[in-house]
Coordinates of C-alpha atoms in Angstrom, one line a residue:
Chain R
M1 CA -90.8 -140.2 82.7
Q2 CA -92.4 -137.4 83.2
D3 CA -90.6 -133.9 84.2
R4 CA -90.7 -131.9 87.1
P5 CA -92.7 -130.9 89.4
T6 CA -94.1 -134.9 90.0
S7 CA -97.7 -135.1 90.0
A8 CA -97.5 -134.9 93.5
E9 CA -96.4 -132.1 93.7
L10 CA -98.5 -130.3 91.2
L11 CA -101.1 -131.4 93.3
E12 CA -100.1 -130.1 96.6
A13 CA -100.0 -126.5 94.0
L14 CA -104.0 -127.1 93.2
E15 CA -105.0 -127.6 97.1
E16 CA -102.8 -124.5 98.4
F17 CA -104.7 -122.6 95.5
M18 CA -108.1 -124.2 96.4
R19 CA -107.1 -123.6 100.6
D20 CA -106.4 -119.7 98.8
R21 CA -109.7 -119.6 97.9
S22 CA -111.0 -120.5 100.2
S23 CA -109.7 -118.0 102.7
A24 CA -111.3 -115.2 100.6
A25 CA -114.3 -117.2 99.9
R26 CA -117.2 -114.2 99.6
D27 CA -119.8 -116.0 101.2
R28 CA -120.4 -119.7 103.2
W29 CA -121.4 -121.7 100.6
E30 CA -117.8 -120.8 98.4
R31 CA -115.9 -121.0 101.1
F32 CA -117.3 -125.0 101.8
Q33 CA -117.4 -125.5 98.5
F34 CA -113.2 -124.0 97.7
L35 CA -112.4 -126.8 101.0
V36 CA -114.2 -129.9 99.8
A37 CA -112.2 -129.5 96.7
A38 CA -108.7 -128.9 98.4
N39 CA -109.6 -131.6 100.3
S40 CA -110.4 -134.0 97.3
L41 CA -106.7 -132.4 95.9
G42 CA -104.9 -134.0 99.5
I43 CA -107.0 -137.6 98.5
L44 CA -105.4 -137.9 95.1
R45 CA -102.1 -136.2 96.7
R46 CA -101.9 -139.2 99.5
E47 CA -103.3 -141.9 97.3
G48 CA -100.6 -141.6 94.5
E49 CA -98.0 -141.6 97.3
M50 CA -99.0 -144.4 99.4
E51 CA -102.3 -146.7 97.5
D52 CA -100.1 -148.6 96.3
D53 CA -98.2 -150.2 98.9
F54 CA -101.8 -150.6 100.4
V55 CA -103.3 -152.1 97.5
H56 CA -100.6 -155.0 97.3
A57 CA -100.9 -155.3 101.8
E58 CA -104.0 -155.5 101.4
W59 CA -103.6 -158.8 98.1
A60 CA -101.4 -160.4 100.7
G61 CA -104.2 -160.4 103.1
L62 CA -106.9 -162.1 101.0
D63 CA -104.0 -164.3 100.0
A64 CA -103.4 -165.6 103.8
L65 CA -107.3 -166.1 104.1
M66 CA -108.1 -167.4 101.1
G67 CA -105.0 -169.1 99.4
V68 CA -101.9 -167.4 97.2
E69 CA -103.7 -165.7 93.7
G70 CA -101.2 -165.0 91.5
I71 CA -100.8 -160.8 90.8
P72 CA -101.6 -159.1 87.1
A73 CA -99.0 -157.5 85.6
R74 CA -101.2 -154.9 85.4
K75 CA -102.1 -152.4 87.7
A76 CA -105.5 -152.1 86.5
E77 CA -106.3 -155.3 85.8
M78 CA -104.5 -156.2 89.2
L79 CA -107.3 -153.5 91.0
A80 CA -110.4 -154.8 88.9
R81 CA -109.4 -158.6 90.5
L82 CA -109.1 -157.4 94.1
S83 CA -112.3 -156.2 93.4
E84 CA -113.8 -159.7 92.4
R85 CA -111.7 -161.0 95.1
N86 CA -113.0 -158.4 97.4
A87 CA -116.4 -159.2 96.5
E88 CA -116.2 -163.4 97.2
F89 CA -114.4 -162.8 99.8
G90 CA -118.0 -160.6 101.5
R91 CA -119.9 -163.3 100.5
R92 CA -117.6 -166.3 102.5
I93 CA -117.8 -164.0 105.8
R94 CA -121.5 -163.9 105.0
A95 CA -121.6 -167.6 105.2
G96 CA -120.0 -168.2 108.0
E97 CA -116.5 -169.1 106.8
F98 CA -115.0 -166.9 109.4
D99 CA -116.2 -167.7 112.2
G100 CA -115.1 -168.8 115.1
A101 CA -110.9 -169.4 115.5
R102 CA -109.6 -167.4 112.3
E103 CA -111.6 -164.3 112.7
P104 CA -109.0 -162.4 114.7
Q105 CA -106.9 -163.3 111.6
L106 CA -110.4 -161.9 109.4
L107 CA -111.0 -158.7 112.0
D108 CA -106.7 -157.7 111.7
H109 CA -106.8 -158.1 107.9
L110 CA -110.7 -155.6 107.5
Y111 CA -109.5 -153.2 110.1
E112 CA -105.7 -152.5 108.5
T113 CA -107.3 -152.5 105.4
V114 CA -110.1 -149.9 106.4
L115 CA -107.6 -148.1 108.6
N116 CA -105.7 -148.1 105.7
K117 CA -108.3 -146.6 102.7
V118 CA -108.8 -143.5 106.0
R119 CA -104.9 -142.9 105.8
I120 CA -105.7 -141.3 103.2
A121 CA -108.9 -140.3 102.8
N122 CA -109.2 -138.4 106.3
P123 CA -105.7 -139.0 107.7
A124 CA -107.3 -137.2 111.0
E125 CA -110.4 -139.9 111.5
A126 CA -107.2 -142.1 111.3
R127 CA -105.7 -142.6 115.1
Chain G
M1 CA -125.0 -120.1 92.2
A2 CA -124.7 -118.5 96.3
G3 CA -127.8 -120.3 98.0
E4 CA -130.3 -120.9 94.5
S5 CA -132.6 -123.6 95.4
P6 CA -132.1 -126.4 92.9
I7 CA -136.0 -126.4 92.2
G8 CA -137.2 -123.4 91.2
D9 CA -138.9 -119.9 92.8
T10 CA -141.4 -121.7 95.7
S11 CA -142.2 -118.7 97.2
T12 CA -145.3 -118.0 95.4
V13 CA -146.8 -121.2 96.7
V14 CA -147.1 -119.2 100.0
P15 CA -149.5 -116.7 100.1
A16 CA -152.4 -118.4 98.8
A17 CA -151.3 -121.5 101.8
V18 CA -151.1 -118.5 104.5
R19 CA -154.6 -117.9 102.5
E20 CA -155.9 -121.5 103.4
A21 CA -154.3 -121.8 107.2
L22 CA -155.9 -118.3 108.9
G23 CA -158.4 -117.2 106.2
D24 CA -158.6 -114.1 104.7
I25 CA -155.3 -112.9 106.0
E26 CA -152.6 -109.5 105.4
V27 CA -150.0 -111.6 104.1
G28 CA -146.3 -110.0 104.1
Q29 CA -143.3 -110.8 101.4
P30 CA -141.6 -113.9 102.3
W31 CA -138.0 -114.8 102.7
K32 CA -135.8 -118.2 102.9
L33 CA -135.3 -119.4 105.5
A34 CA -133.3 -123.1 103.9
G35 CA -133.3 -124.3 100.9
G36 CA -132.9 -127.5 99.1
A37 CA -133.7 -130.1 96.8
M38 CA -136.0 -131.5 98.9
H39 CA -138.2 -128.4 99.5
D40 CA -137.4 -125.0 100.8
S41 CA -138.2 -123.2 104.1
W42 CA -140.4 -119.4 104.1
A43 CA -140.3 -117.3 106.7
V44 CA -143.4 -115.1 106.6
D45 CA -145.6 -112.6 108.7
A46 CA -149.3 -112.8 108.5
K47 CA -151.1 -109.7 109.8
A48 CA -155.3 -109.2 110.4
N49 CA -156.8 -107.8 113.3
G50 CA -154.7 -109.5 115.8
P51 CA -150.9 -109.7 115.9
T52 CA -148.5 -110.5 113.4
R53 CA -148.3 -114.0 113.0
E54 CA -144.8 -115.3 112.0
L55 CA -145.1 -118.3 109.6
V56 CA -142.9 -120.9 108.3
V57 CA -143.6 -122.4 105.5
R58 CA -142.2 -125.6 103.8
V59 CA -143.0 -126.3 99.5
S60 CA -141.9 -129.5 98.2
P61 CA -142.1 -128.9 94.4
A62 CA -144.5 -130.8 92.0
G63 CA -143.8 -134.1 90.7
R64 CA -142.1 -135.4 94.3
A65 CA -145.6 -136.8 94.7
D66 CA -144.6 -135.3 99.2
H67 CA -148.2 -134.7 99.8
A68 CA -148.9 -138.1 101.9
K69 CA -145.2 -137.8 103.3
T70 CA -146.3 -134.0 104.3
V71 CA -149.7 -134.8 104.8
R72 CA -148.1 -137.4 107.7
E73 CA -145.6 -135.2 108.7
F74 CA -148.4 -132.6 109.9
E75 CA -150.4 -135.2 111.5
V76 CA -147.6 -136.6 113.7
L77 CA -146.8 -132.6 114.0
K78 CA -150.5 -132.1 115.3
T79 CA -150.3 -135.2 118.1
M80 CA -146.9 -134.0 119.6
W81 CA -148.0 -130.2 119.5
A82 CA -151.5 -132.1 122.2
R83 CA -149.1 -133.7 124.1
G84 CA -147.2 -130.3 125.0
V85 CA -143.9 -131.6 123.3
R86 CA -141.7 -128.9 122.1
V87 CA -142.2 -128.4 118.5
P88 CA -143.7 -126.0 115.6
E89 CA -147.3 -125.6 116.0
P90 CA -148.8 -127.1 113.2
L91 CA -151.6 -124.7 111.4
S92 CA -152.0 -126.7 107.8
A93 CA -151.2 -128.9 105.2
G94 CA -151.7 -128.9 101.6
E95 CA -151.2 -128.6 98.1
A96 CA -150.9 -126.4 95.9
P97 CA -153.0 -125.8 91.9
A98 CA -150.0 -126.7 90.2
G99 CA -148.9 -129.8 92.8
E100 CA -146.5 -128.4 95.2
S101 CA -146.7 -129.5 99.0
Y102 CA -147.3 -127.3 101.7
L103 CA -146.5 -127.1 105.8
V104 CA -148.4 -124.1 107.1
M105 CA -146.0 -124.1 110.9
A106 CA -146.0 -121.1 113.3
R107 CA -141.7 -119.4 113.4
I108 CA -139.8 -120.7 116.4
A109 CA -137.6 -118.1 117.6
G110 CA -134.0 -120.2 117.7
D111 CA -131.3 -121.5 115.2
A112 CA -130.6 -124.6 114.1
N113 CA -127.2 -124.5 113.4
P114 CA -125.6 -127.5 115.3
R115 CA -121.8 -126.6 115.2
R116 CA -122.7 -123.2 117.1
L117 CA -124.8 -124.7 119.4
L118 CA -121.7 -127.5 120.2
T119 CA -118.8 -125.0 120.5
E120 CA -120.4 -121.1 121.3
P121 CA -119.2 -119.7 124.7
G122 CA -122.1 -117.8 124.8
L123 CA -124.0 -120.8 124.3
A124 CA -122.8 -122.4 127.8
A125 CA -126.2 -122.7 129.1
A126 CA -128.0 -123.8 126.5
R127 CA -125.4 -126.9 126.5
G128 CA -126.2 -127.8 130.2
A129 CA -129.5 -127.8 129.9
I130 CA -130.2 -128.8 126.9
I131 CA -129.9 -133.0 127.0
D132 CA -132.1 -133.1 130.0
Q133 CA -134.5 -131.8 127.4
L134 CA -134.5 -133.2 124.7
A135 CA -135.2 -136.5 127.1
E136 CA -137.9 -135.2 127.7
A137 CA -138.9 -134.3 125.0
L138 CA -137.5 -138.2 123.2
A139 CA -139.8 -139.6 126.1
A140 CA -142.4 -137.7 125.7
I141 CA -142.5 -138.5 121.4
H142 CA -141.7 -142.3 122.3
K143 CA -145.1 -142.6 124.7
A144 CA -147.3 -142.2 121.5
V145 CA -148.7 -145.0 119.7
P146 CA -149.5 -145.2 116.5
A147 CA -153.0 -145.5 117.1
D148 CA -152.6 -142.1 118.5
V149 CA -151.7 -140.4 115.2
H150 CA -153.9 -139.6 112.8
A151 CA -151.8 -140.8 109.2
E152 CA -151.0 -144.2 108.4
L153 CA -146.7 -145.0 109.9
R154 CA -144.2 -147.5 109.0
L155 CA -144.5 -150.4 111.0
P156 CA -142.6 -153.2 111.5
E157 CA -143.9 -156.6 110.5
P158 CA -146.9 -158.1 112.5
G159 CA -144.7 -160.0 115.3
E160 CA -141.6 -158.8 113.6
D161 CA -138.7 -157.7 116.3
P162 CA -138.4 -153.8 115.3
L163 CA -134.4 -153.6 115.7
A164 CA -134.3 -157.1 113.3
A165 CA -136.9 -154.8 110.5
M166 CA -134.7 -152.1 110.6
R167 CA -131.7 -154.4 110.0
R168 CA -133.8 -155.8 106.8
Q169 CA -134.3 -152.2 105.3
V170 CA -130.8 -151.5 105.8
E171 CA -129.9 -154.5 103.6
D172 CA -132.2 -153.6 101.0
D173 CA -130.7 -149.9 100.9
Y174 CA -127.2 -152.1 100.9
H175 CA -127.5 -153.4 97.4
L176 CA -129.5 -150.1 96.5
Y177 CA -126.3 -148.1 97.5
L178 CA -123.7 -150.0 96.8
L179 CA -120.9 -149.0 94.6
N180 CA -118.2 -151.5 95.4
P181 CA -117.4 -154.3 98.2
H182 CA -117.1 -153.8 102.1
P183 CA -115.9 -157.3 103.4
A184 CA -116.1 -154.6 106.9
I185 CA -119.4 -154.2 106.3
E186 CA -120.7 -157.1 105.3
W187 CA -118.6 -158.9 108.2
A188 CA -120.7 -156.2 110.9
F189 CA -124.1 -158.0 109.6
R190 CA -122.6 -161.1 110.2
W191 CA -122.0 -160.2 113.6
M192 CA -126.0 -158.0 113.5
D193 CA -127.3 -162.0 113.2
R194 CA -125.0 -163.3 115.5
K195 CA -126.3 -160.6 118.3
L196 CA -129.4 -160.7 117.2
A197 CA -129.5 -164.7 117.6
T198 CA -128.6 -164.8 121.1
M199 CA -130.6 -161.6 122.1
A200 CA -134.4 -161.9 123.6
P201 CA -137.2 -160.8 121.2
Q202 CA -138.0 -157.2 122.2
E203 CA -141.2 -158.0 123.9
R204 CA -142.1 -153.4 124.6
P205 CA -145.1 -152.4 122.4
I206 CA -144.2 -151.1 119.2
H207 CA -144.3 -146.8 119.5
V208 CA -144.1 -143.9 117.5
V209 CA -140.4 -142.9 117.0
H210 CA -138.9 -139.3 115.7
G211 CA -136.7 -141.0 112.9
D212 CA -134.5 -138.3 112.4
F213 CA -133.9 -137.6 115.5
R214 CA -130.5 -135.5 116.2
V215 CA -128.3 -132.6 116.7
G216 CA -129.0 -131.2 113.5
N217 CA -132.5 -131.3 113.2
L218 CA -133.5 -129.5 116.5
M219 CA -134.0 -125.3 117.4
Y220 CA -132.5 -123.5 120.9
D221 CA -131.8 -120.9 122.1
E222 CA -129.8 -119.6 124.8
A223 CA -132.0 -121.3 127.0
G224 CA -131.6 -124.6 125.3
L225 CA -134.1 -126.7 123.4
A226 CA -137.0 -125.0 121.4
A227 CA -138.2 -127.0 118.8
V228 CA -138.3 -131.3 117.5
I229 CA -138.1 -130.3 113.9
D230 CA -137.7 -132.8 110.7
W231 CA -139.8 -135.3 110.9
E232 CA -140.2 -136.9 107.3
G233 CA -138.3 -140.0 109.0
V234 CA -141.5 -140.3 111.5
H235 CA -142.5 -144.0 111.9
A236 CA -143.2 -146.9 114.8
G237 CA -140.6 -148.8 116.2
E238 CA -139.1 -148.5 119.9
L239 CA -137.1 -146.7 121.3
E240 CA -133.2 -147.6 121.5
E241 CA -134.0 -146.0 117.6
D242 CA -133.3 -142.9 118.6
I243 CA -131.4 -143.2 121.4
S244 CA -128.7 -144.5 119.2
W245 CA -129.1 -142.1 115.6
F246 CA -128.2 -139.1 118.4
C247 CA -125.4 -141.2 119.2
T248 CA -123.9 -141.7 115.1
R249 CA -120.6 -140.6 114.7
V250 CA -121.0 -138.2 112.1
W251 CA -123.6 -136.5 114.1
R252 CA -120.9 -135.5 116.9
F253 CA -119.0 -133.1 114.5
G254 CA -115.7 -133.6 115.5
K255 CA -116.4 -134.2 119.3
N256 CA -116.2 -137.7 119.7
D257 CA -115.1 -138.1 123.3
L258 CA -118.7 -136.7 123.6
E259 CA -120.4 -139.7 122.0
A260 CA -124.1 -138.2 122.4
G261 CA -124.7 -135.4 119.6
G262 CA -121.2 -133.6 120.7
L263 CA -122.9 -133.0 123.6
V264 CA -122.6 -135.4 126.7
P265 CA -121.4 -139.0 127.2
R266 CA -122.9 -141.5 125.5
E267 CA -124.2 -143.2 129.2
A268 CA -125.1 -140.0 130.4
W269 CA -127.8 -138.8 127.4
V270 CA -129.7 -143.1 128.3
R271 CA -129.5 -141.4 131.5
A272 CA -131.6 -139.2 131.1
Y273 CA -133.7 -140.4 128.4
E274 CA -134.8 -143.5 131.8
R275 CA -135.1 -140.4 134.1
A276 CA -137.5 -138.9 131.8
S277 CA -139.1 -141.3 130.5
G278 CA -139.2 -144.1 133.6
V279 CA -138.3 -146.6 131.0
S280 CA -134.9 -148.7 131.0
V281 CA -133.2 -148.9 127.8
D282 CA -131.8 -152.4 127.0
R283 CA -128.2 -151.3 126.5
E284 CA -127.2 -154.6 124.9
R285 CA -129.9 -153.6 121.8
L286 CA -128.7 -150.2 122.3
A287 CA -125.2 -151.2 121.3
V288 CA -126.4 -152.9 117.9
W289 CA -128.3 -150.2 117.2
E290 CA -125.2 -148.2 117.1
V291 CA -123.8 -150.9 114.5
L292 CA -126.6 -150.7 112.7
Q293 CA -127.0 -147.1 112.8
N294 CA -123.3 -145.9 111.0
I295 CA -124.1 -148.4 108.6
R296 CA -127.2 -146.9 107.5
W297 CA -125.0 -143.5 107.9
A298 CA -121.9 -144.9 105.5
E299 CA -125.2 -146.0 103.1
I300 CA -126.2 -142.6 102.5
T301 CA -122.0 -141.3 102.2
M302 CA -122.5 -144.1 99.2
M303 CA -126.4 -142.3 98.1
Q304 CA -124.7 -139.1 97.4
A305 CA -121.4 -140.2 95.6
K306 CA -123.5 -143.0 93.8
S307 CA -126.2 -139.6 92.6
H308 CA -122.9 -138.2 90.8
L309 CA -121.7 -140.4 89.7
D310 CA -125.1 -141.6 88.4
A311 CA -125.6 -137.5 86.7
Q312 CA -128.1 -137.5 88.3
V313 CA -126.3 -134.5 90.2
R314 CA -123.3 -133.7 89.0
N315 CA -121.3 -132.1 92.4
H316 CA -118.2 -132.5 93.3
E317 CA -119.0 -132.6 97.2
L318 CA -121.3 -135.3 96.7
A319 CA -118.5 -137.2 95.2
A320 CA -116.1 -136.8 97.9
I321 CA -118.7 -138.1 100.4
G322 CA -117.8 -141.4 99.0
R323 CA -114.7 -141.0 100.7
R324 CA -116.5 -140.7 103.7
T325 CA -117.9 -144.3 103.8
G326 CA -114.5 -145.7 105.6
D327 CA -113.8 -143.1 108.4
T328 CA -117.2 -144.9 109.4
E329 CA -116.6 -147.9 108.1
L330 CA -113.6 -147.4 110.8
E331 CA -116.2 -146.4 113.5
I332 CA -118.5 -150.0 112.8
L333 CA -115.2 -152.1 113.6
R334 CA -115.0 -150.2 116.3
L335 CA -117.9 -149.9 118.1
A336 CA -118.3 -154.5 117.4
G337 CA -115.8 -154.7 119.9
V338 CA -112.0 -154.3 116.8
T339 CA -109.3 -153.2 118.4
G340 CA -106.5 -154.0 115.1
A341 CA -104.0 -154.4 118.3
N342 CA -105.2 -157.6 118.7
H343 CA -108.5 -158.3 117.2
A344 CA -111.0 -159.0 120.1
G345 CA -114.0 -159.2 118.5

């Protein structure tokens, strides 16, 4: 286990630094660049806090829609497999497999999954 | 770094371009209005015997093969200027000896910063007037048919529905720019196709559309609209395309309760267009168009992130835009009636 500061605390420190630089910027270009950098660090910090739960919820949602599959133990393998499952999911949506009675369940999953992305990337939009 | 053009100094093209447009004339020192990856715009004053001519020269760098596009834009501006649409007066389009393309126009007094238009207290009168002015301008643009323009315009295939044509192009771009799977967008394409299958085919004649009609592509002053600019996307299609792009979430600059460019609610904009044009807007088509336009924007966010990831342009700002795809997907779902609460499709 790493010593403190935790990764979230380090990212927060960097984010604060970028925001300060943005406020003290010499011109509009520099102000904008530091603001974008601060926002990206905020995304990383929230991703560290929330993404683990979100990808497991996404996996469970796909299980309910496409059939249960065991979760790979290693995180990198789990994410690679989740991406593959999403590609397969997209093909089955296009083929019309979820038209009709199963569509409300599909839309529920899509909405929650997208909303979870936005909760990390742009929380102001995730009302 | 600030303000530096990524395409080198294009100001050297300006004096010859101005003399080509206006004859033997004294050309002052150009100053840069805006620089970008695609082209630079230079302001310049020129003087012969008469009054000073205030000009803008837009220069595309050599090697971009932009000449045909520039000429097309010039020809469209000529058509629109002759019809009394508020556009910059076009004076000349040409190619410099070293291969740069240029477009010479009369300079419009005014500002183009959309955030300022939407927020500055001193611009309340402009905000009050501009929706009707934009509706009149757009109605006049749409009165032009492809044969009115002396340049080739991109058209739907013969007999093809303009919405279906754009949907096809948006799908082609989707496969080009996709960085990872997007099941929500896959569903939106499916939703769109089911809608299209139930809708009557579009039977109005096609006409000129601006193709990038949004609050960031206009110039304004205290009295409202000064000019519709940036005609690079011009092509032929149907009116709902321009009306819906103006409503796309990204062009509201955070004023999301005012769907039409952050200025007025969507329905007020559509009615202003109907008053100005005498044409009724198909609300059902418009709803599908707005979903499609947001998918277009989602693709632009992917494309920008991709240009960073592919190392064409290493830039953290472009990389960060890749994480904006999600809030566009959320808008797409909501526009298609998905609320997340009780899942009405």
